[in-house]
Amino acid sequence: MENERDEKKGNGIFLGIVGVATLIVAIIGASFAYFSAQAASANSAIDLTAYEFNASLVMEPVYVPTETLIPVFPMGTVANVDEPNNKNLAYAINKAQNKCVDSQGHAICALYKVQLTNNGTTDLQLKGSIVTTENNAGTMDDATPFQNLQYREVTKADAESDYVVGDTATALATTAGASVDIDSSAFTVTSGATVTRYFVIYLNDIDDDQNNEMGASFKGQVVFTSQGTNSNRLTGTFTVSGN
């Protein structure tokens, strides 16, 4: 699989998850931001109980390769591949021999699963967002905070079907304290049920020099907030940082 741009060279970014739903990306090198990814999460990693709100969140990796991850045109076309898997992200997740890895051996995405379980006696109305808690520039000249980290919703109808990458890209907020919605409206988790959500994180290729993002560090939270009067929250934290 080929991305729709010339190959950029560099030493790389290291991305890994530590602790509970914690994502770490270290950016190093001399040209473009390259990184690899790992993840881990314990059962009932996030567990919050209050009044009628009794729910849990578990976040875990699906495809989080250890190879270097390069910036990617997410909807760039892969030649000689049938739709809908002829786009870079869809091909990497569904058809590539090494999932989330391109034909040059570089990782281009990290796919995660979030399971939201309603342990209470009443249905929950939840709405998701990603909150930026920190976004700091690296130490080299002209360095800036992250500008091009993106999120896309991914769906899967059943165990046998392919993952479907959403058309909508959400750029993570660049300012601490700011957030972006990952749900346009609330969704329901019925009593005793579990809702599974998938998402992919990648560094969007802007077809220009992205050296200024090297060494940047980012911390954020994936937050699902109940829409009742108590506004209780389920939170998974991730961190992107540079060496």
PDB file of C-alpha atoms in Angstrom:
ATOM      1  CA  MET A   1       0.000   0.000   0.000  1.00  0.00           C
ATOM      2  CA  GLU A   2       1.291   3.424  -0.925  1.00  0.00           C
ATOM      3  CA  ASN A   3       0.375   6.730   0.707  1.00  0.00           C
ATOM      4  CA  GLU A   4      -0.308   9.630  -1.715  1.00  0.00           C
ATOM      5  CA  ARG A   5       2.889  11.557  -1.036  1.00  0.00           C
ATOM      6  CA  ASP A   6       6.653  11.116  -1.339  1.00  0.00           C
ATOM      7  CA  GLU A   7       8.273   9.025   1.401  1.00  0.00           C
ATOM      8  CA  LYS A   8       9.482  11.162   4.312  1.00  0.00           C
ATOM      9  CA  LYS A   9      12.445   9.919   6.308  1.00  0.00           C
ATOM     10  CA  GLY A  10      13.209  10.235  10.002  1.00  0.00           C
ATOM     11  CA  ASN A  11      14.004   8.383  13.178  1.00  0.00           C
ATOM     12  CA  GLY A  12      10.508   8.213  14.520  1.00  0.00           C
ATOM     13  CA  ILE A  13       7.922   8.684  17.209  1.00  0.00           C
ATOM     14  CA  PHE A  14       7.393   6.179  20.024  1.00  0.00           C
ATOM     15  CA  LEU A  15       3.792   5.731  21.136  1.00  0.00           C
ATOM     16  CA  GLY A  16       2.703   3.367  23.874  1.00  0.00           C
ATOM     17  CA  ILE A  17      -0.037   2.909  26.401  1.00  0.00           C
ATOM     18  CA  VAL A  18       0.899   2.556  30.079  1.00  0.00           C
ATOM     19  CA  GLY A  19      -1.433   1.909  32.968  1.00  0.00           C
ATOM     20  CA  VAL A  20      -5.128   2.105  32.320  1.00  0.00           C
ATOM     21  CA  ALA A  21      -6.108   3.431  28.907  1.00  0.00           C
ATOM     22  CA  THR A  22      -3.026   5.674  28.873  1.00  0.00           C
ATOM     23  CA  LEU A  23      -1.498   6.430  25.490  1.00  0.00           C
ATOM     24  CA  ILE A  24       2.119   7.612  25.208  1.00  0.00           C
ATOM     25  CA  VAL A  25       3.670   8.890  22.017  1.00  0.00           C
ATOM     26  CA  ALA A  26       7.323   9.961  21.970  1.00  0.00           C
ATOM     27  CA  ILE A  27       8.444  11.962  18.935  1.00  0.00           C
ATOM     28  CA  ILE A  28      12.126  11.905  17.950  1.00  0.00           C
ATOM     29  CA  GLY A  29      14.121  12.219  14.783  1.00  0.00           C
ATOM     30  CA  ALA A  30      15.274  14.718  12.221  1.00  0.00           C
ATOM     31  CA  SER A  31      12.409  15.058   9.788  1.00  0.00           C
ATOM     32  CA  PHE A  32       8.893  13.637  10.110  1.00  0.00           C
ATOM     33  CA  ALA A  33       7.041  12.352  13.143  1.00  0.00           C
ATOM     34  CA  TYR A  34       7.241   8.555  13.176  1.00  0.00           C
ATOM     35  CA  PHE A  35       5.890   6.502  16.054  1.00  0.00           C
ATOM     36  CA  SER A  36       4.889   3.062  17.230  1.00  0.00           C
ATOM     37  CA  ALA A  37       2.089   2.070  19.564  1.00  0.00           C
ATOM     38  CA  GLN A  38       1.257  -0.326  22.376  1.00  0.00           C
ATOM     39  CA  ALA A  39      -1.662  -0.508  24.757  1.00  0.00           C
ATOM     40  CA  ALA A  40      -3.037  -2.249  27.818  1.00  0.00           C
ATOM     41  CA  SER A  41      -6.085  -1.959  30.024  1.00  0.00           C
ATOM     42  CA  ALA A  42      -7.330  -3.887  33.024  1.00  0.00           C
ATOM     43  CA  ASN A  43     -10.880  -5.102  33.395  1.00  0.00           C
ATOM     44  CA  SER A  44     -13.134  -2.491  34.989  1.00  0.00           C
ATOM     45  CA  ALA A  45     -10.372   0.018  34.412  1.00  0.00           C
ATOM     46  CA  ILE A  46     -12.758   2.906  34.870  1.00  0.00           C
ATOM     47  CA  ASP A  47     -15.614   2.337  37.293  1.00  0.00           C
ATOM     48  CA  LEU A  48     -17.936   5.035  38.599  1.00  0.00           C
ATOM     49  CA  THR A  49     -21.028   4.587  40.741  1.00  0.00           C
ATOM     50  CA  ALA A  50     -23.344   7.369  41.881  1.00  0.00           C
ATOM     51  CA  TYR A  51     -27.076   7.203  42.585  1.00  0.00           C
ATOM     52  CA  GLU A  52     -28.645   5.456  39.573  1.00  0.00           C
ATOM     53  CA  PHE A  53     -25.423   5.867  37.573  1.00  0.00           C
ATOM     54  CA  ASN A  54     -23.472   2.617  37.790  1.00  0.00           C
ATOM     55  CA  ALA A  55     -21.320   2.100  34.725  1.00  0.00           C
ATOM     56  CA  SER A  56     -17.841   1.024  33.700  1.00  0.00           C
ATOM     57  CA  LEU A  57     -15.449   1.748  30.842  1.00  0.00           C
ATOM     58  CA  VAL A  58     -12.765  -0.613  29.554  1.00  0.00           C
ATOM     59  CA  MET A  59     -10.356   0.586  26.834  1.00  0.00           C
ATOM     60  CA  GLU A  60      -8.037  -1.824  25.005  1.00  0.00           C
ATOM     61  CA  PRO A  61      -6.029  -2.087  21.773  1.00  0.00           C
ATOM     62  CA  VAL A  62      -7.198  -3.955  18.681  1.00  0.00           C
ATOM     63  CA  TYR A  63      -4.305  -3.263  16.287  1.00  0.00           C
ATOM     64  CA  VAL A  64      -1.472  -1.309  17.865  1.00  0.00           C
ATOM     65  CA  PRO A  65       1.697  -2.219  15.935  1.00  0.00           C
ATOM     66  CA  THR A  66       5.222  -1.830  17.244  1.00  0.00           C
ATOM     67  CA  GLU A  67       6.663  -0.625  13.926  1.00  0.00           C
ATOM     68  CA  THR A  68       7.264   3.067  13.259  1.00  0.00           C
ATOM     69  CA  LEU A  69       4.077   4.994  12.555  1.00  0.00           C
ATOM     70  CA  ILE A  70       4.232   7.664   9.862  1.00  0.00           C
ATOM     71  CA  PRO A  71       1.846  10.517   8.997  1.00  0.00           C
ATOM     72  CA  VAL A  72      -0.845   9.314   6.619  1.00  0.00           C
ATOM     73  CA  PHE A  73      -3.423  10.577   4.149  1.00  0.00           C
ATOM     74  CA  PRO A  74      -6.278   8.635   5.784  1.00  0.00           C
ATOM     75  CA  MET A  75      -8.508   8.606   2.703  1.00  0.00           C
ATOM     76  CA  GLY A  76      -5.739   8.263   0.122  1.00  0.00           C
ATOM     77  CA  THR A  77      -6.579   5.635  -2.512  1.00  0.00           C
ATOM     78  CA  VAL A  78      -4.868   2.236  -2.674  1.00  0.00           C
ATOM     79  CA  ALA A  79      -4.487   1.051  -6.270  1.00  0.00           C
ATOM     80  CA  ASN A  80      -6.120  -2.170  -7.484  1.00  0.00           C
ATOM     81  CA  VAL A  81      -8.243  -2.637  -4.347  1.00  0.00           C
ATOM     82  CA  ASP A  82     -12.038  -2.754  -4.376  1.00  0.00           C
ATOM     83  CA  GLU A  83     -14.171  -0.323  -2.417  1.00  0.00           C
ATOM     84  CA  PRO A  84     -14.675   0.290   0.455  1.00  0.00           C
ATOM     85  CA  ASN A  85     -11.242  -1.006   1.497  1.00  0.00           C
ATOM     86  CA  ASN A  86      -9.338   0.988  -1.129  1.00  0.00           C
ATOM     87  CA  LYS A  87      -8.626   3.839   1.302  1.00  0.00           C
ATOM     88  CA  ASN A  88      -5.417   3.876   3.335  1.00  0.00           C
ATOM     89  CA  LEU A  89      -6.923   3.488   6.810  1.00  0.00           C
ATOM     90  CA  ALA A  90      -9.564   0.943   5.772  1.00  0.00           C
ATOM     91  CA  TYR A  91      -7.003  -1.123   3.855  1.00  0.00           C
ATOM     92  CA  ALA A  92      -4.522  -1.002   6.742  1.00  0.00           C
ATOM     93  CA  ILE A  93      -7.127  -2.146   9.262  1.00  0.00           C
ATOM     94  CA  ASN A  94      -8.896  -4.785   7.156  1.00  0.00           C
ATOM     95  CA  LYS A  95      -6.672  -6.037   4.342  1.00  0.00           C
ATOM     96  CA  ALA A  96      -3.006  -5.437   5.106  1.00  0.00           C
ATOM     97  CA  GLN A  97      -1.053  -8.543   6.052  1.00  0.00           C
ATOM     98  CA  ASN A  98       0.265  -6.688   9.077  1.00  0.00           C
ATOM     99  CA  LYS A  99      -2.689  -4.688  10.359  1.00  0.00           C
ATOM    100  CA  CYS A 100      -2.258  -0.918  10.543  1.00  0.00           C
ATOM    101  CA  VAL A 101       1.077  -1.215   8.678  1.00  0.00           C
ATOM    102  CA  ASP A 102       1.756   0.058   5.142  1.00  0.00           C
ATOM    103  CA  SER A 103       3.673  -1.641   2.330  1.00  0.00           C
ATOM    104  CA  GLN A 104       6.935  -0.021   3.477  1.00  0.00           C
ATOM    105  CA  GLY A 105       6.647  -1.568   6.941  1.00  0.00           C
ATOM    106  CA  HIS A 106       5.616   1.630   8.729  1.00  0.00           C
ATOM    107  CA  ALA A 107       2.573   1.679  10.996  1.00  0.00           C
ATOM    108  CA  ILE A 108      -0.038   4.239   9.993  1.00  0.00           C
ATOM    109  CA  CYS A 109      -2.738   3.834  12.622  1.00  0.00           C
ATOM    110  CA  ALA A 110      -3.660   2.561  16.068  1.00  0.00           C
ATOM    111  CA  LEU A 111      -7.119   1.022  16.509  1.00  0.00           C
ATOM    112  CA  TYR A 112      -8.761   0.858  19.943  1.00  0.00           C
ATOM    113  CA  LYS A 113     -11.925  -0.599  21.455  1.00  0.00           C
ATOM    114  CA  VAL A 114     -13.960   1.002  24.235  1.00  0.00           C
ATOM    115  CA  GLN A 115     -16.600  -1.022  26.069  1.00  0.00           C
ATOM    116  CA  LEU A 116     -19.209   0.889  28.071  1.00  0.00           C
ATOM    117  CA  THR A 117     -21.260  -1.251  30.446  1.00  0.00           C
ATOM    118  CA  ASN A 118     -24.407  -0.107  32.253  1.00  0.00           C
ATOM    119  CA  ASN A 119     -24.483  -1.996  35.557  1.00  0.00           C
ATOM    120  CA  GLY A 120     -27.410   0.031  36.883  1.00  0.00           C
ATOM    121  CA  THR A 121     -31.150  -0.459  36.857  1.00  0.00           C
ATOM    122  CA  THR A 122     -32.007   2.419  34.511  1.00  0.00           C
ATOM    123  CA  ASP A 123     -31.001   3.211  30.931  1.00  0.00           C
ATOM    124  CA  LEU A 124     -28.141   5.683  30.446  1.00  0.00           C
ATOM    125  CA  GLN A 125     -27.884   8.457  27.895  1.00  0.00           C
ATOM    126  CA  LEU A 126     -24.189   9.108  27.207  1.00  0.00           C
ATOM    127  CA  LYS A 127     -22.341  11.592  25.022  1.00  0.00           C
ATOM    128  CA  GLY A 128     -18.630  11.366  24.195  1.00  0.00           C
ATOM    129  CA  SER A 129     -15.868  13.951  23.913  1.00  0.00           C
ATOM    130  CA  ILE A 130     -12.079  14.211  23.990  1.00  0.00           C
ATOM    131  CA  VAL A 131     -10.659  16.806  26.372  1.00  0.00           C
ATOM    132  CA  THR A 132      -7.149  18.183  25.888  1.00  0.00           C
ATOM    133  CA  THR A 133      -5.466  18.550  29.280  1.00  0.00           C
ATOM    134  CA  GLU A 134      -1.973  19.449  28.011  1.00  0.00           C
ATOM    135  CA  ASN A 135      -0.424  20.212  24.616  1.00  0.00           C
ATOM    136  CA  ASN A 136       3.165  21.397  24.803  1.00  0.00           C
ATOM    137  CA  ALA A 137       5.784  22.132  22.147  1.00  0.00           C
ATOM    138  CA  GLY A 138       9.102  20.343  21.943  1.00  0.00           C
ATOM    139  CA  THR A 139      12.452  21.969  22.659  1.00  0.00           C
ATOM    140  CA  MET A 140      13.871  22.442  19.172  1.00  0.00           C
ATOM    141  CA  ASP A 141      13.760  25.736  17.266  1.00  0.00           C
ATOM    142  CA  ASP A 142      10.340  26.698  15.868  1.00  0.00           C
ATOM    143  CA  ALA A 143       8.683  23.806  17.717  1.00  0.00           C
ATOM    144  CA  THR A 144       4.915  23.927  18.199  1.00  0.00           C
ATOM    145  CA  PRO A 145       2.364  21.816  20.086  1.00  0.00           C
ATOM    146  CA  PHE A 146       0.595  19.071  18.152  1.00  0.00           C
ATOM    147  CA  GLN A 147      -1.565  20.467  15.380  1.00  0.00           C
ATOM    148  CA  ASN A 148      -2.504  17.361  13.376  1.00  0.00           C
ATOM    149  CA  LEU A 149      -3.489  14.529  15.711  1.00  0.00           C
ATOM    150  CA  GLN A 150      -6.845  13.154  14.562  1.00  0.00           C
ATOM    151  CA  TYR A 151      -9.535  10.722  15.625  1.00  0.00           C
ATOM    152  CA  ARG A 152     -12.074   8.795  13.550  1.00  0.00           C
ATOM    153  CA  GLU A 153     -14.948   6.611  14.673  1.00  0.00           C
ATOM    154  CA  VAL A 154     -14.772   3.004  13.460  1.00  0.00           C
ATOM    155  CA  THR A 155     -17.716   0.577  13.384  1.00  0.00           C
ATOM    156  CA  LYS A 156     -18.008  -3.202  13.060  1.00  0.00           C
ATOM    157  CA  ALA A 157     -21.342  -4.915  12.457  1.00  0.00           C
ATOM    158  CA  ASP A 158     -20.309  -8.329  13.804  1.00  0.00           C
ATOM    159  CA  ALA A 159     -17.321 -10.579  14.365  1.00  0.00           C
ATOM    160  CA  GLU A 160     -17.141 -11.614  10.691  1.00  0.00           C
ATOM    161  CA  SER A 161     -17.495  -8.183   9.099  1.00  0.00           C
ATOM    162  CA  ASP A 162     -14.822  -5.631   8.232  1.00  0.00           C
ATOM    163  CA  TYR A 163     -14.192  -2.502  10.248  1.00  0.00           C
ATOM    164  CA  VAL A 164     -15.713   0.578   8.647  1.00  0.00           C
ATOM    165  CA  VAL A 165     -13.751   3.807   9.060  1.00  0.00           C
ATOM    166  CA  GLY A 166     -15.947   6.864   9.493  1.00  0.00           C
ATOM    167  CA  ASP A 167     -15.885   9.670   6.960  1.00  0.00           C
ATOM    168  CA  THR A 168     -15.631  12.353   9.649  1.00  0.00           C
ATOM    169  CA  ALA A 169     -12.194  13.272  11.005  1.00  0.00           C
ATOM    170  CA  THR A 170     -11.986  15.038  14.356  1.00  0.00           C
ATOM    171  CA  ALA A 171      -8.856  17.075  15.030  1.00  0.00           C
ATOM    172  CA  LEU A 172      -7.907  16.908  18.688  1.00  0.00           C
ATOM    173  CA  ALA A 173      -8.093  20.307  20.389  1.00  0.00           C
ATOM    174  CA  THR A 174      -4.711  22.047  20.509  1.00  0.00           C
ATOM    175  CA  THR A 175      -5.418  24.162  23.623  1.00  0.00           C
ATOM    176  CA  ALA A 176      -5.425  22.777  27.169  1.00  0.00           C
ATOM    177  CA  GLY A 177      -8.919  22.750  28.625  1.00  0.00           C
ATOM    178  CA  ALA A 178     -10.588  22.621  25.216  1.00  0.00           C
ATOM    179  CA  SER A 179     -12.546  19.603  23.993  1.00  0.00           C
ATOM    180  CA  VAL A 180     -14.040  18.151  20.839  1.00  0.00           C
ATOM    181  CA  ASP A 181     -17.264  16.150  20.633  1.00  0.00           C
ATOM    182  CA  ILE A 182     -17.013  12.601  19.341  1.00  0.00           C
ATOM    183  CA  ASP A 183     -20.793  12.207  19.483  1.00  0.00           C
ATOM    184  CA  SER A 184     -23.160  14.684  17.855  1.00  0.00           C
ATOM    185  CA  SER A 185     -25.968  13.462  20.090  1.00  0.00           C
ATOM    186  CA  ALA A 186     -26.431  11.177  23.090  1.00  0.00           C
ATOM    187  CA  PHE A 187     -26.629   7.406  22.641  1.00  0.00           C
ATOM    188  CA  THR A 188     -28.378   4.894  24.898  1.00  0.00           C
ATOM    189  CA  VAL A 189     -26.825   2.109  26.952  1.00  0.00           C
ATOM    190  CA  THR A 190     -29.716   0.080  28.325  1.00  0.00           C
ATOM    191  CA  SER A 191     -29.691  -1.435  31.808  1.00  0.00           C
ATOM    192  CA  GLY A 192     -27.416  -4.483  31.948  1.00  0.00           C
ATOM    193  CA  ALA A 193     -26.084  -3.921  28.419  1.00  0.00           C
ATOM    194  CA  THR A 194     -22.620  -3.225  26.998  1.00  0.00           C
ATOM    195  CA  VAL A 195     -21.997  -0.892  24.061  1.00  0.00           C
ATOM    196  CA  THR A 196     -18.754  -1.341  22.127  1.00  0.00           C
ATOM    197  CA  ARG A 197     -17.144   1.617  20.385  1.00  0.00           C
ATOM    198  CA  TYR A 198     -14.043   1.614  18.169  1.00  0.00           C
ATOM    199  CA  PHE A 199     -11.790   4.492  17.197  1.00  0.00           C
ATOM    200  CA  VAL A 200      -8.573   5.040  15.299  1.00  0.00           C
ATOM    201  CA  ILE A 201      -5.894   7.607  16.158  1.00  0.00           C
ATOM    202  CA  TYR A 202      -3.377   8.739  13.549  1.00  0.00           C
ATOM    203  CA  LEU A 203      -1.133  11.666  12.647  1.00  0.00           C
ATOM    204  CA  ASN A 204      -2.726  13.379   9.662  1.00  0.00           C
ATOM    205  CA  ASP A 205      -0.365  14.060   6.763  1.00  0.00           C
ATOM    206  CA  ILE A 206      -0.787  17.686   5.671  1.00  0.00           C
ATOM    207  CA  ASP A 207       1.455  17.208   2.613  1.00  0.00           C
ATOM    208  CA  ASP A 208       3.931  19.720   4.014  1.00  0.00           C
ATOM    209  CA  ASP A 209       6.801  19.956   6.497  1.00  0.00           C
ATOM    210  CA  GLN A 210       5.623  18.759   9.942  1.00  0.00           C
ATOM    211  CA  ASN A 211       8.989  19.006  11.695  1.00  0.00           C
ATOM    212  CA  ASN A 212       7.609  21.629  14.067  1.00  0.00           C
ATOM    213  CA  GLU A 213       5.480  18.977  15.815  1.00  0.00           C
ATOM    214  CA  MET A 214       8.469  16.843  16.779  1.00  0.00           C
ATOM    215  CA  GLY A 215       9.016  16.577  20.501  1.00  0.00           C
ATOM    216  CA  ALA A 216       5.513  17.846  21.302  1.00  0.00           C
ATOM    217  CA  SER A 217       3.661  16.349  24.256  1.00  0.00           C
ATOM    218  CA  PHE A 218      -0.091  15.892  24.553  1.00  0.00           C
ATOM    219  CA  LYS A 219      -2.339  14.660  27.339  1.00  0.00           C
ATOM    220  CA  GLY A 220      -6.058  14.124  26.947  1.00  0.00           C
ATOM    221  CA  GLN A 221      -9.102  12.300  28.223  1.00  0.00           C
ATOM    222  CA  VAL A 222     -11.779  10.317  26.435  1.00  0.00           C
ATOM    223  CA  VAL A 223     -14.915  11.260  28.372  1.00  0.00           C
ATOM    224  CA  PHE A 224     -18.447   9.863  28.222  1.00  0.00           C
ATOM    225  CA  THR A 225     -20.893  12.010  30.179  1.00  0.00           C
ATOM    226  CA  SER A 226     -24.392  11.001  31.257  1.00  0.00           C
ATOM    227  CA  GLN A 227     -27.102  13.374  30.088  1.00  0.00           C
ATOM    228  CA  GLY A 228     -29.190  13.221  33.291  1.00  0.00           C
ATOM    229  CA  THR A 229     -29.225  15.781  36.081  1.00  0.00           C
ATOM    230  CA  ASN A 230     -26.145  14.291  37.777  1.00  0.00           C
ATOM    231  CA  SER A 231     -23.909  14.472  34.668  1.00  0.00           C
ATOM    232  CA  ASN A 232     -21.688  11.594  35.829  1.00  0.00           C
ATOM    233  CA  ARG A 233     -18.696  10.720  33.690  1.00  0.00           C
ATOM    234  CA  LEU A 234     -16.668   7.742  32.483  1.00  0.00           C
ATOM    235  CA  THR A 235     -13.112   8.731  31.626  1.00  0.00           C
ATOM    236  CA  GLY A 236     -10.163   7.093  29.877  1.00  0.00           C
ATOM    237  CA  THR A 237      -6.885   9.046  29.872  1.00  0.00           C
ATOM    238  CA  PHE A 238      -4.231   9.040  27.148  1.00  0.00           C
ATOM    239  CA  THR A 239      -0.896  10.834  26.860  1.00  0.00           C
ATOM    240  CA  VAL A 240       1.164  11.788  23.830  1.00  0.00           C
ATOM    241  CA  SER A 241       4.653  12.981  24.740  1.00  0.00           C
ATOM    242  CA  GLY A 242       8.024  13.645  23.155  1.00  0.00           C
ATOM    243  CA  ASN A 243      11.583  12.745  24.104  1.00  0.00           C
TER     244      ASN A 243
END
